[in-house]
């Protein structure tokens, strides 16, 4: 897909549903996922947008819901965590959680034994295992080899997703596109046109789902092929675009989106 080099136009007036990845989209990546923090300005922006869209905003993230709640406290918006293996379908509502299977736990122990002392962070997220190599990029190949070899030992139904600075092992049903489709069947999302901002390989199924629904798919800092139809240069530009289109301050200067 050929992307627009710069997404500066405004969205036209309409009933929108907004889906947001977090890391690399709203927050800059860090060597360790716990090293990031959410500013009061970003927290207020999310709260403002949620209010303007009558609640039709959801995070679609690889983080666990508990981790996101810690970052954005006291906000508790709608969210699909662990790529859709966890859900909170209403603000402050009950969390549909996902536990760590025994076979995944044993595998995580083995990989931690080999890599955790080498500036690689092995993140255990229930049924999802993420290996972060941002602080040790030379070990990305080895990390990928380990999780790919593990597929033969796990029950059927797992897949490997390679990212910009790490690799993840997860169940096949963990897909951001499926999470977006689930929200779109519920109030207040039903009947709205979806918008999804993401930055990584794991966001591609979300872009495809939004495209199929006639929505707006936007990849932040794109690298290589993508299903997204628009691009934004970086996290700061993504936040500025959200402010221009969905915040109170941005409503006075709106144009049309150029296809």
PDB file of C-alpha atoms in Angstrom:
ATOM      1  CA  UNK A   1       0.000   0.000   0.000  1.00  0.00           C
ATOM      2  CA  UNK A   2       1.307   3.442  -0.919  1.00  0.00           C
ATOM      3  CA  UNK A   3       0.845   5.727   2.059  1.00  0.00           C
ATOM      4  CA  UNK A   4       0.169   9.409   2.184  1.00  0.00           C
ATOM      5  CA  UNK A   5       3.535  10.839   3.204  1.00  0.00           C
ATOM      6  CA  UNK A   6       1.977  13.248   5.678  1.00  0.00           C
ATOM      7  CA  UNK A   7      -1.474  13.116   7.206  1.00  0.00           C
ATOM      8  CA  UNK A   8      -2.262  16.734   7.950  1.00  0.00           C
ATOM      9  CA  UNK A   9      -5.862  17.132   6.674  1.00  0.00           C
ATOM     10  CA  UNK A  10      -8.792  17.121   9.077  1.00  0.00           C
ATOM     11  CA  UNK A  11     -11.480  14.496   9.328  1.00  0.00           C
ATOM     12  CA  UNK A  12     -14.834  15.604   7.964  1.00  0.00           C
ATOM     13  CA  UNK A  13     -17.728  15.961  10.368  1.00  0.00           C
ATOM     14  CA  UNK A  14     -19.282  12.619  11.153  1.00  0.00           C
ATOM     15  CA  UNK A  15     -19.886   9.932  13.747  1.00  0.00           C
ATOM     16  CA  UNK A  16     -16.482   8.436  14.443  1.00  0.00           C
ATOM     17  CA  UNK A  17     -15.272   5.547  16.603  1.00  0.00           C
ATOM     18  CA  UNK A  18     -11.639   5.899  17.659  1.00  0.00           C
ATOM     19  CA  UNK A  19      -9.296   2.985  18.382  1.00  0.00           C
ATOM     20  CA  UNK A  20      -5.804   3.681  19.683  1.00  0.00           C
ATOM     21  CA  UNK A  21      -2.681   1.630  20.087  1.00  0.00           C
ATOM     22  CA  UNK A  22      -0.493   2.969  22.907  1.00  0.00           C
ATOM     23  CA  UNK A  23       3.229   2.192  22.634  1.00  0.00           C
ATOM     24  CA  UNK A  24       4.770   3.854  19.586  1.00  0.00           C
ATOM     25  CA  UNK A  25       1.486   5.649  18.912  1.00  0.00           C
ATOM     26  CA  UNK A  26       0.639   7.692  22.020  1.00  0.00           C
ATOM     27  CA  UNK A  27       3.889   7.006  23.899  1.00  0.00           C
ATOM     28  CA  UNK A  28       7.457   6.733  22.681  1.00  0.00           C
ATOM     29  CA  UNK A  29       8.950   3.270  22.990  1.00  0.00           C
ATOM     30  CA  UNK A  30      11.403   2.591  25.804  1.00  0.00           C
ATOM     31  CA  UNK A  31      13.901  -0.188  26.389  1.00  0.00           C
ATOM     32  CA  UNK A  32      11.647  -1.466  29.180  1.00  0.00           C
ATOM     33  CA  UNK A  33       7.829  -1.150  28.995  1.00  0.00           C
ATOM     34  CA  UNK A  34       7.708   0.071  32.592  1.00  0.00           C
ATOM     35  CA  UNK A  35      10.018   2.992  31.790  1.00  0.00           C
ATOM     36  CA  UNK A  36       7.296   5.020  30.066  1.00  0.00           C
ATOM     37  CA  UNK A  37       4.922   7.446  31.739  1.00  0.00           C
ATOM     38  CA  UNK A  38       1.745   9.272  30.753  1.00  0.00           C
ATOM     39  CA  UNK A  39       1.666  13.048  31.046  1.00  0.00           C
ATOM     40  CA  UNK A  40      -1.290  14.843  32.531  1.00  0.00           C
ATOM     41  CA  UNK A  41      -1.795  16.496  29.123  1.00  0.00           C
ATOM     42  CA  UNK A  42      -2.140  13.135  27.377  1.00  0.00           C
ATOM     43  CA  UNK A  43      -4.437  11.803  30.073  1.00  0.00           C
ATOM     44  CA  UNK A  44      -6.651  14.879  29.708  1.00  0.00           C
ATOM     45  CA  UNK A  45      -6.655  14.538  25.913  1.00  0.00           C
ATOM     46  CA  UNK A  46      -7.867  10.930  26.098  1.00  0.00           C
ATOM     47  CA  UNK A  47     -10.571  11.917  28.579  1.00  0.00           C
ATOM     48  CA  UNK A  48     -11.673  14.841  26.374  1.00  0.00           C
ATOM     49  CA  UNK A  49     -11.847  12.715  23.233  1.00  0.00           C
ATOM     50  CA  UNK A  50     -13.803   9.995  25.014  1.00  0.00           C
ATOM     51  CA  UNK A  51     -16.319  12.612  26.117  1.00  0.00           C
ATOM     52  CA  UNK A  52     -16.589  14.218  22.649  1.00  0.00           C
ATOM     53  CA  UNK A  53     -17.198  10.811  21.037  1.00  0.00           C
ATOM     54  CA  UNK A  54     -19.842   9.881  23.619  1.00  0.00           C
ATOM     55  CA  UNK A  55     -17.645   7.041  24.808  1.00  0.00           C
ATOM     56  CA  UNK A  56     -16.727   5.615  21.380  1.00  0.00           C
ATOM     57  CA  UNK A  57     -13.020   5.368  22.184  1.00  0.00           C
ATOM     58  CA  UNK A  58     -11.067   2.229  23.050  1.00  0.00           C
ATOM     59  CA  UNK A  59      -7.430   1.322  23.530  1.00  0.00           C
ATOM     60  CA  UNK A  60      -6.343  -1.656  21.425  1.00  0.00           C
ATOM     61  CA  UNK A  61      -3.003  -2.688  22.876  1.00  0.00           C
ATOM     62  CA  UNK A  62      -0.560  -5.486  23.487  1.00  0.00           C
ATOM     63  CA  UNK A  63      -0.235  -4.371  27.098  1.00  0.00           C
ATOM     64  CA  UNK A  64      -2.330  -5.997  29.784  1.00  0.00           C
ATOM     65  CA  UNK A  65      -5.318  -4.010  31.004  1.00  0.00           C
ATOM     66  CA  UNK A  66      -3.744  -3.821  34.455  1.00  0.00           C
ATOM     67  CA  UNK A  67      -0.610  -2.218  32.991  1.00  0.00           C
ATOM     68  CA  UNK A  68      -2.638   0.344  31.034  1.00  0.00           C
ATOM     69  CA  UNK A  69      -4.765   1.199  34.053  1.00  0.00           C
ATOM     70  CA  UNK A  70      -1.584   1.861  36.021  1.00  0.00           C
ATOM     71  CA  UNK A  71      -0.282   4.185  33.288  1.00  0.00           C
ATOM     72  CA  UNK A  72      -3.495   6.149  32.751  1.00  0.00           C
ATOM     73  CA  UNK A  73      -4.817   6.152  36.325  1.00  0.00           C
ATOM     74  CA  UNK A  74      -7.450   7.301  37.227  1.00  0.00           C
ATOM     75  CA  UNK A  75      -8.904   6.809  33.723  1.00  0.00           C
ATOM     76  CA  UNK A  76     -10.478   3.418  33.053  1.00  0.00           C
ATOM     77  CA  UNK A  77     -11.640   3.602  29.415  1.00  0.00           C
ATOM     78  CA  UNK A  78     -12.856   0.782  27.215  1.00  0.00           C
ATOM     79  CA  UNK A  79      -9.925  -1.400  26.226  1.00  0.00           C
ATOM     80  CA  UNK A  80      -8.792  -4.578  24.527  1.00  0.00           C
ATOM     81  CA  UNK A  81      -5.566  -5.741  26.164  1.00  0.00           C
ATOM     82  CA  UNK A  82      -3.145  -8.484  25.121  1.00  0.00           C
ATOM     83  CA  UNK A  83      -4.189  -8.005  21.472  1.00  0.00           C
ATOM     84  CA  UNK A  84      -7.803  -8.749  22.303  1.00  0.00           C
ATOM     85  CA  UNK A  85      -7.367 -11.613  24.777  1.00  0.00           C
ATOM     86  CA  UNK A  86      -8.532  -9.283  27.560  1.00  0.00           C
ATOM     87  CA  UNK A  87     -11.424  -6.816  27.396  1.00  0.00           C
ATOM     88  CA  UNK A  88     -13.156  -4.132  29.382  1.00  0.00           C
ATOM     89  CA  UNK A  89     -16.232  -3.366  27.351  1.00  0.00           C
ATOM     90  CA  UNK A  90     -17.549  -0.501  29.498  1.00  0.00           C
ATOM     91  CA  UNK A  91     -15.658   2.248  31.358  1.00  0.00           C
ATOM     92  CA  UNK A  92     -14.735   1.094  34.855  1.00  0.00           C
ATOM     93  CA  UNK A  93     -16.436  -2.205  34.012  1.00  0.00           C
ATOM     94  CA  UNK A  94     -15.471  -5.786  34.732  1.00  0.00           C
ATOM     95  CA  UNK A  95     -12.280  -7.048  33.090  1.00  0.00           C
ATOM     96  CA  UNK A  96     -12.339 -10.244  31.046  1.00  0.00           C
ATOM     97  CA  UNK A  97      -8.834 -11.424  31.961  1.00  0.00           C
ATOM     98  CA  UNK A  98      -6.512 -14.052  30.504  1.00  0.00           C
ATOM     99  CA  UNK A  99      -4.255 -16.348  32.559  1.00  0.00           C
ATOM    100  CA  UNK A 100      -0.809 -17.740  31.760  1.00  0.00           C
ATOM    101  CA  UNK A 101      -1.022 -21.386  30.600  1.00  0.00           C
ATOM    102  CA  UNK A 102       1.413 -23.820  32.201  1.00  0.00           C
ATOM    103  CA  UNK A 103       3.197 -24.587  28.932  1.00  0.00           C
ATOM    104  CA  UNK A 104       3.750 -20.881  28.266  1.00  0.00           C
ATOM    105  CA  UNK A 105       5.042 -20.388  31.806  1.00  0.00           C
ATOM    106  CA  UNK A 106       7.623 -23.160  31.370  1.00  0.00           C
ATOM    107  CA  UNK A 107       8.758 -21.709  28.061  1.00  0.00           C
ATOM    108  CA  UNK A 108       9.078 -18.227  29.569  1.00  0.00           C
ATOM    109  CA  UNK A 109      11.263 -19.645  32.347  1.00  0.00           C
ATOM    110  CA  UNK A 110      13.633 -21.170  29.774  1.00  0.00           C
ATOM    111  CA  UNK A 111      13.898 -18.040  27.644  1.00  0.00           C
ATOM    112  CA  UNK A 112      14.422 -15.842  30.690  1.00  0.00           C
ATOM    113  CA  UNK A 113      17.278 -18.122  31.753  1.00  0.00           C
ATOM    114  CA  UNK A 114      19.070 -17.561  28.441  1.00  0.00           C
ATOM    115  CA  UNK A 115      18.272 -13.933  27.650  1.00  0.00           C
ATOM    116  CA  UNK A 116      17.189 -11.983  30.710  1.00  0.00           C
ATOM    117  CA  UNK A 117      20.759 -11.281  31.854  1.00  0.00           C
ATOM    118  CA  UNK A 118      21.758  -9.822  28.461  1.00  0.00           C
ATOM    119  CA  UNK A 119      19.782  -6.541  28.465  1.00  0.00           C
ATOM    120  CA  UNK A 120      16.782  -8.354  26.971  1.00  0.00           C
ATOM    121  CA  UNK A 121      13.463  -7.984  28.775  1.00  0.00           C
ATOM    122  CA  UNK A 122      11.217 -11.049  28.720  1.00  0.00           C
ATOM    123  CA  UNK A 123       7.681  -9.869  29.433  1.00  0.00           C
ATOM    124  CA  UNK A 124       5.148 -12.438  30.596  1.00  0.00           C
ATOM    125  CA  UNK A 125       1.626 -11.343  29.729  1.00  0.00           C
ATOM    126  CA  UNK A 126      -0.561 -14.332  30.492  1.00  0.00           C
ATOM    127  CA  UNK A 127      -0.924 -16.293  27.248  1.00  0.00           C
ATOM    128  CA  UNK A 128       1.363 -13.816  25.437  1.00  0.00           C
ATOM    129  CA  UNK A 129       5.153 -13.887  25.707  1.00  0.00           C
ATOM    130  CA  UNK A 130       6.991 -10.759  24.560  1.00  0.00           C
ATOM    131  CA  UNK A 131      10.768 -10.494  24.191  1.00  0.00           C
ATOM    132  CA  UNK A 132      11.981  -6.896  24.047  1.00  0.00           C
ATOM    133  CA  UNK A 133      15.390  -6.381  22.418  1.00  0.00           C
ATOM    134  CA  UNK A 134      15.393  -2.593  22.078  1.00  0.00           C
ATOM    135  CA  UNK A 135      18.328  -2.381  24.508  1.00  0.00           C
ATOM    136  CA  UNK A 136      20.131  -5.268  22.777  1.00  0.00           C
ATOM    137  CA  UNK A 137      19.184  -5.217  19.072  1.00  0.00           C
ATOM    138  CA  UNK A 138      21.893  -7.734  18.183  1.00  0.00           C
ATOM    139  CA  UNK A 139      19.908 -10.391  20.071  1.00  0.00           C
ATOM    140  CA  UNK A 140      16.675  -9.982  18.088  1.00  0.00           C
ATOM    141  CA  UNK A 141      17.633 -12.831  15.738  1.00  0.00           C
ATOM    142  CA  UNK A 142      18.338 -15.171  18.655  1.00  0.00           C
ATOM    143  CA  UNK A 143      15.114 -14.211  20.411  1.00  0.00           C
ATOM    144  CA  UNK A 144      13.163 -14.899  17.221  1.00  0.00           C
ATOM    145  CA  UNK A 145      14.854 -18.288  16.833  1.00  0.00           C
ATOM    146  CA  UNK A 146      13.859 -19.254  20.364  1.00  0.00           C
ATOM    147  CA  UNK A 147      10.175 -18.443  19.998  1.00  0.00           C
ATOM    148  CA  UNK A 148       9.938 -19.987  16.532  1.00  0.00           C
ATOM    149  CA  UNK A 149      11.489 -23.203  17.846  1.00  0.00           C
ATOM    150  CA  UNK A 150       8.983 -23.164  20.704  1.00  0.00           C
ATOM    151  CA  UNK A 151       6.045 -23.451  18.303  1.00  0.00           C
ATOM    152  CA  UNK A 152       6.799 -27.153  17.811  1.00  0.00           C
ATOM    153  CA  UNK A 153       6.547 -27.760  21.561  1.00  0.00           C
ATOM    154  CA  UNK A 154       3.359 -25.817  22.234  1.00  0.00           C
ATOM    155  CA  UNK A 155      -0.182 -26.953  21.463  1.00  0.00           C
ATOM    156  CA  UNK A 156      -1.509 -25.875  18.083  1.00  0.00           C
ATOM    157  CA  UNK A 157      -2.944 -22.410  17.921  1.00  0.00           C
ATOM    158  CA  UNK A 158       0.069 -20.157  18.544  1.00  0.00           C
ATOM    159  CA  UNK A 159       1.893 -17.790  16.199  1.00  0.00           C
ATOM    160  CA  UNK A 160       5.002 -15.599  16.203  1.00  0.00           C
ATOM    161  CA  UNK A 161       4.758 -11.856  15.526  1.00  0.00           C
ATOM    162  CA  UNK A 162       8.003 -10.003  14.789  1.00  0.00           C
ATOM    163  CA  UNK A 163       8.012  -6.334  15.787  1.00  0.00           C
ATOM    164  CA  UNK A 164      10.288  -3.355  15.306  1.00  0.00           C
ATOM    165  CA  UNK A 165      12.424  -4.184  18.353  1.00  0.00           C
ATOM    166  CA  UNK A 166      11.309  -7.544  19.627  1.00  0.00           C
ATOM    167  CA  UNK A 167       9.240 -10.637  18.988  1.00  0.00           C
ATOM    168  CA  UNK A 168       6.075 -12.061  20.545  1.00  0.00           C
ATOM    169  CA  UNK A 169       4.481 -15.460  20.847  1.00  0.00           C
ATOM    170  CA  UNK A 170       0.713 -15.449  21.178  1.00  0.00           C
ATOM    171  CA  UNK A 171      -2.458 -17.440  20.504  1.00  0.00           C
ATOM    172  CA  UNK A 172      -3.939 -17.165  17.014  1.00  0.00           C
ATOM    173  CA  UNK A 173      -7.083 -15.550  18.412  1.00  0.00           C
ATOM    174  CA  UNK A 174      -5.006 -12.636  19.701  1.00  0.00           C
ATOM    175  CA  UNK A 175      -5.703 -10.137  16.918  1.00  0.00           C
ATOM    176  CA  UNK A 176      -6.397  -6.431  17.116  1.00  0.00           C
ATOM    177  CA  UNK A 177      -8.752  -6.637  14.144  1.00  0.00           C
ATOM    178  CA  UNK A 178     -10.996  -9.082  15.997  1.00  0.00           C
ATOM    179  CA  UNK A 179     -10.988  -6.781  19.038  1.00  0.00           C
ATOM    180  CA  UNK A 180     -12.072  -3.824  16.918  1.00  0.00           C
ATOM    181  CA  UNK A 181     -14.858  -5.864  15.317  1.00  0.00           C
ATOM    182  CA  UNK A 182     -16.141  -6.816  18.752  1.00  0.00           C
ATOM    183  CA  UNK A 183     -16.322  -3.202  19.892  1.00  0.00           C
ATOM    184  CA  UNK A 184     -18.018  -2.149  16.643  1.00  0.00           C
ATOM    185  CA  UNK A 185     -20.917  -4.467  17.481  1.00  0.00           C
ATOM    186  CA  UNK A 186     -21.535  -2.680  20.783  1.00  0.00           C
ATOM    187  CA  UNK A 187     -22.888   0.691  21.848  1.00  0.00           C
ATOM    188  CA  UNK A 188     -21.645   3.397  21.511  1.00  0.00           C
ATOM    189  CA  UNK A 189     -19.511   2.179  18.548  1.00  0.00           C
ATOM    190  CA  UNK A 190     -22.274   0.665  16.407  1.00  0.00           C
ATOM    191  CA  UNK A 191     -23.122   2.719  13.330  1.00  0.00           C
ATOM    192  CA  UNK A 192     -19.984   4.833  13.536  1.00  0.00           C
ATOM    193  CA  UNK A 193     -17.046   4.988  11.145  1.00  0.00           C
ATOM    194  CA  UNK A 194     -13.871   3.524  12.716  1.00  0.00           C
ATOM    195  CA  UNK A 195     -10.466   5.214  12.936  1.00  0.00           C
ATOM    196  CA  UNK A 196      -7.427   3.233  14.096  1.00  0.00           C
ATOM    197  CA  UNK A 197      -3.928   4.531  14.862  1.00  0.00           C
ATOM    198  CA  UNK A 198      -1.097   2.020  15.328  1.00  0.00           C
ATOM    199  CA  UNK A 199       2.601   1.683  14.659  1.00  0.00           C
ATOM    200  CA  UNK A 200       3.675  -1.953  14.446  1.00  0.00           C
ATOM    201  CA  UNK A 201       3.228  -5.296  12.722  1.00  0.00           C
ATOM    202  CA  UNK A 202       0.694  -6.357  15.341  1.00  0.00           C
ATOM    203  CA  UNK A 203      -1.530  -3.445  14.288  1.00  0.00           C
ATOM    204  CA  UNK A 204      -1.891  -4.647  10.687  1.00  0.00           C
ATOM    205  CA  UNK A 205      -4.976  -6.776  11.344  1.00  0.00           C
ATOM    206  CA  UNK A 206      -6.572  -3.682  12.870  1.00  0.00           C
ATOM    207  CA  UNK A 207      -5.799  -1.633   9.763  1.00  0.00           C
ATOM    208  CA  UNK A 208      -7.323  -4.335   7.552  1.00  0.00           C
ATOM    209  CA  UNK A 209     -10.485  -4.489   9.664  1.00  0.00           C
ATOM    210  CA  UNK A 210     -10.929  -0.701   9.626  1.00  0.00           C
ATOM    211  CA  UNK A 211     -10.312  -0.537   5.878  1.00  0.00           C
ATOM    212  CA  UNK A 212     -12.959  -3.195   5.267  1.00  0.00           C
ATOM    213  CA  UNK A 213     -15.421  -1.128   7.305  1.00  0.00           C
ATOM    214  CA  UNK A 214     -14.737   1.994   5.251  1.00  0.00           C
ATOM    215  CA  UNK A 215     -12.793   3.627   8.062  1.00  0.00           C
ATOM    216  CA  UNK A 216      -9.501   5.490   8.418  1.00  0.00           C
ATOM    217  CA  UNK A 217      -6.316   3.481   9.067  1.00  0.00           C
ATOM    218  CA  UNK A 218      -3.200   5.380  10.121  1.00  0.00           C
ATOM    219  CA  UNK A 219       0.276   4.001  10.771  1.00  0.00           C
ATOM    220  CA  UNK A 220       2.671   6.015  12.876  1.00  0.00           C
ATOM    221  CA  UNK A 221       6.294   6.065  11.665  1.00  0.00           C
ATOM    222  CA  UNK A 222       5.656   3.365   9.021  1.00  0.00           C
ATOM    223  CA  UNK A 223       8.386   0.933   8.027  1.00  0.00           C
ATOM    224  CA  UNK A 224       7.935  -1.379   5.047  1.00  0.00           C
ATOM    225  CA  UNK A 225       4.638  -2.661   3.715  1.00  0.00           C
ATOM    226  CA  UNK A 226       1.444  -1.860   5.584  1.00  0.00           C
ATOM    227  CA  UNK A 227      -2.308  -2.083   5.100  1.00  0.00           C
ATOM    228  CA  UNK A 228      -2.716   1.409   6.595  1.00  0.00           C
ATOM    229  CA  UNK A 229      -3.909   4.010   4.112  1.00  0.00           C
ATOM    230  CA  UNK A 230      -2.349   7.015   5.806  1.00  0.00           C
ATOM    231  CA  UNK A 231       0.865   7.764   7.663  1.00  0.00           C
ATOM    232  CA  UNK A 232       1.926  10.055  10.474  1.00  0.00           C
ATOM    233  CA  UNK A 233       5.599  10.806  11.044  1.00  0.00           C
ATOM    234  CA  UNK A 234       5.925  10.222  14.788  1.00  0.00           C
ATOM    235  CA  UNK A 235       4.227  10.121  18.189  1.00  0.00           C
ATOM    236  CA  UNK A 236       4.195  13.897  18.604  1.00  0.00           C
ATOM    237  CA  UNK A 237       2.503  14.283  15.211  1.00  0.00           C
ATOM    238  CA  UNK A 238      -0.055  11.622  16.083  1.00  0.00           C
ATOM    239  CA  UNK A 239      -1.012  13.428  19.275  1.00  0.00           C
ATOM    240  CA  UNK A 240      -1.205  16.742  17.424  1.00  0.00           C
ATOM    241  CA  UNK A 241      -3.501  15.127  14.836  1.00  0.00           C
ATOM    242  CA  UNK A 242      -5.772  13.787  17.562  1.00  0.00           C
ATOM    243  CA  UNK A 243      -5.916  17.197  19.196  1.00  0.00           C
ATOM    244  CA  UNK A 244      -6.771  18.873  15.888  1.00  0.00           C
ATOM    245  CA  UNK A 245      -9.581  16.447  15.081  1.00  0.00           C
ATOM    246  CA  UNK A 246     -11.095  15.414  18.397  1.00  0.00           C
ATOM    247  CA  UNK A 247     -10.301  17.964  21.097  1.00  0.00           C
ATOM    248  CA  UNK A 248     -12.202  21.127  21.914  1.00  0.00           C
ATOM    249  CA  UNK A 249      -9.318  23.260  20.669  1.00  0.00           C
ATOM    250  CA  UNK A 250      -9.254  21.601  17.268  1.00  0.00           C
ATOM    251  CA  UNK A 251     -12.901  21.974  16.385  1.00  0.00           C
ATOM    252  CA  UNK A 252     -12.660  25.597  15.240  1.00  0.00           C
ATOM    253  CA  UNK A 253     -10.358  24.775  12.284  1.00  0.00           C
ATOM    254  CA  UNK A 254     -11.587  21.712  10.402  1.00  0.00           C
ATOM    255  CA  UNK A 255     -11.118  20.843   6.751  1.00  0.00           C
ATOM    256  CA  UNK A 256     -11.787  17.748   4.690  1.00  0.00           C
ATOM    257  CA  UNK A 257      -9.746  14.581   4.734  1.00  0.00           C
ATOM    258  CA  UNK A 258      -7.916  14.056   1.457  1.00  0.00           C
ATOM    259  CA  UNK A 259      -8.046  10.432   0.281  1.00  0.00           C
TER     260      UNK A 259
END
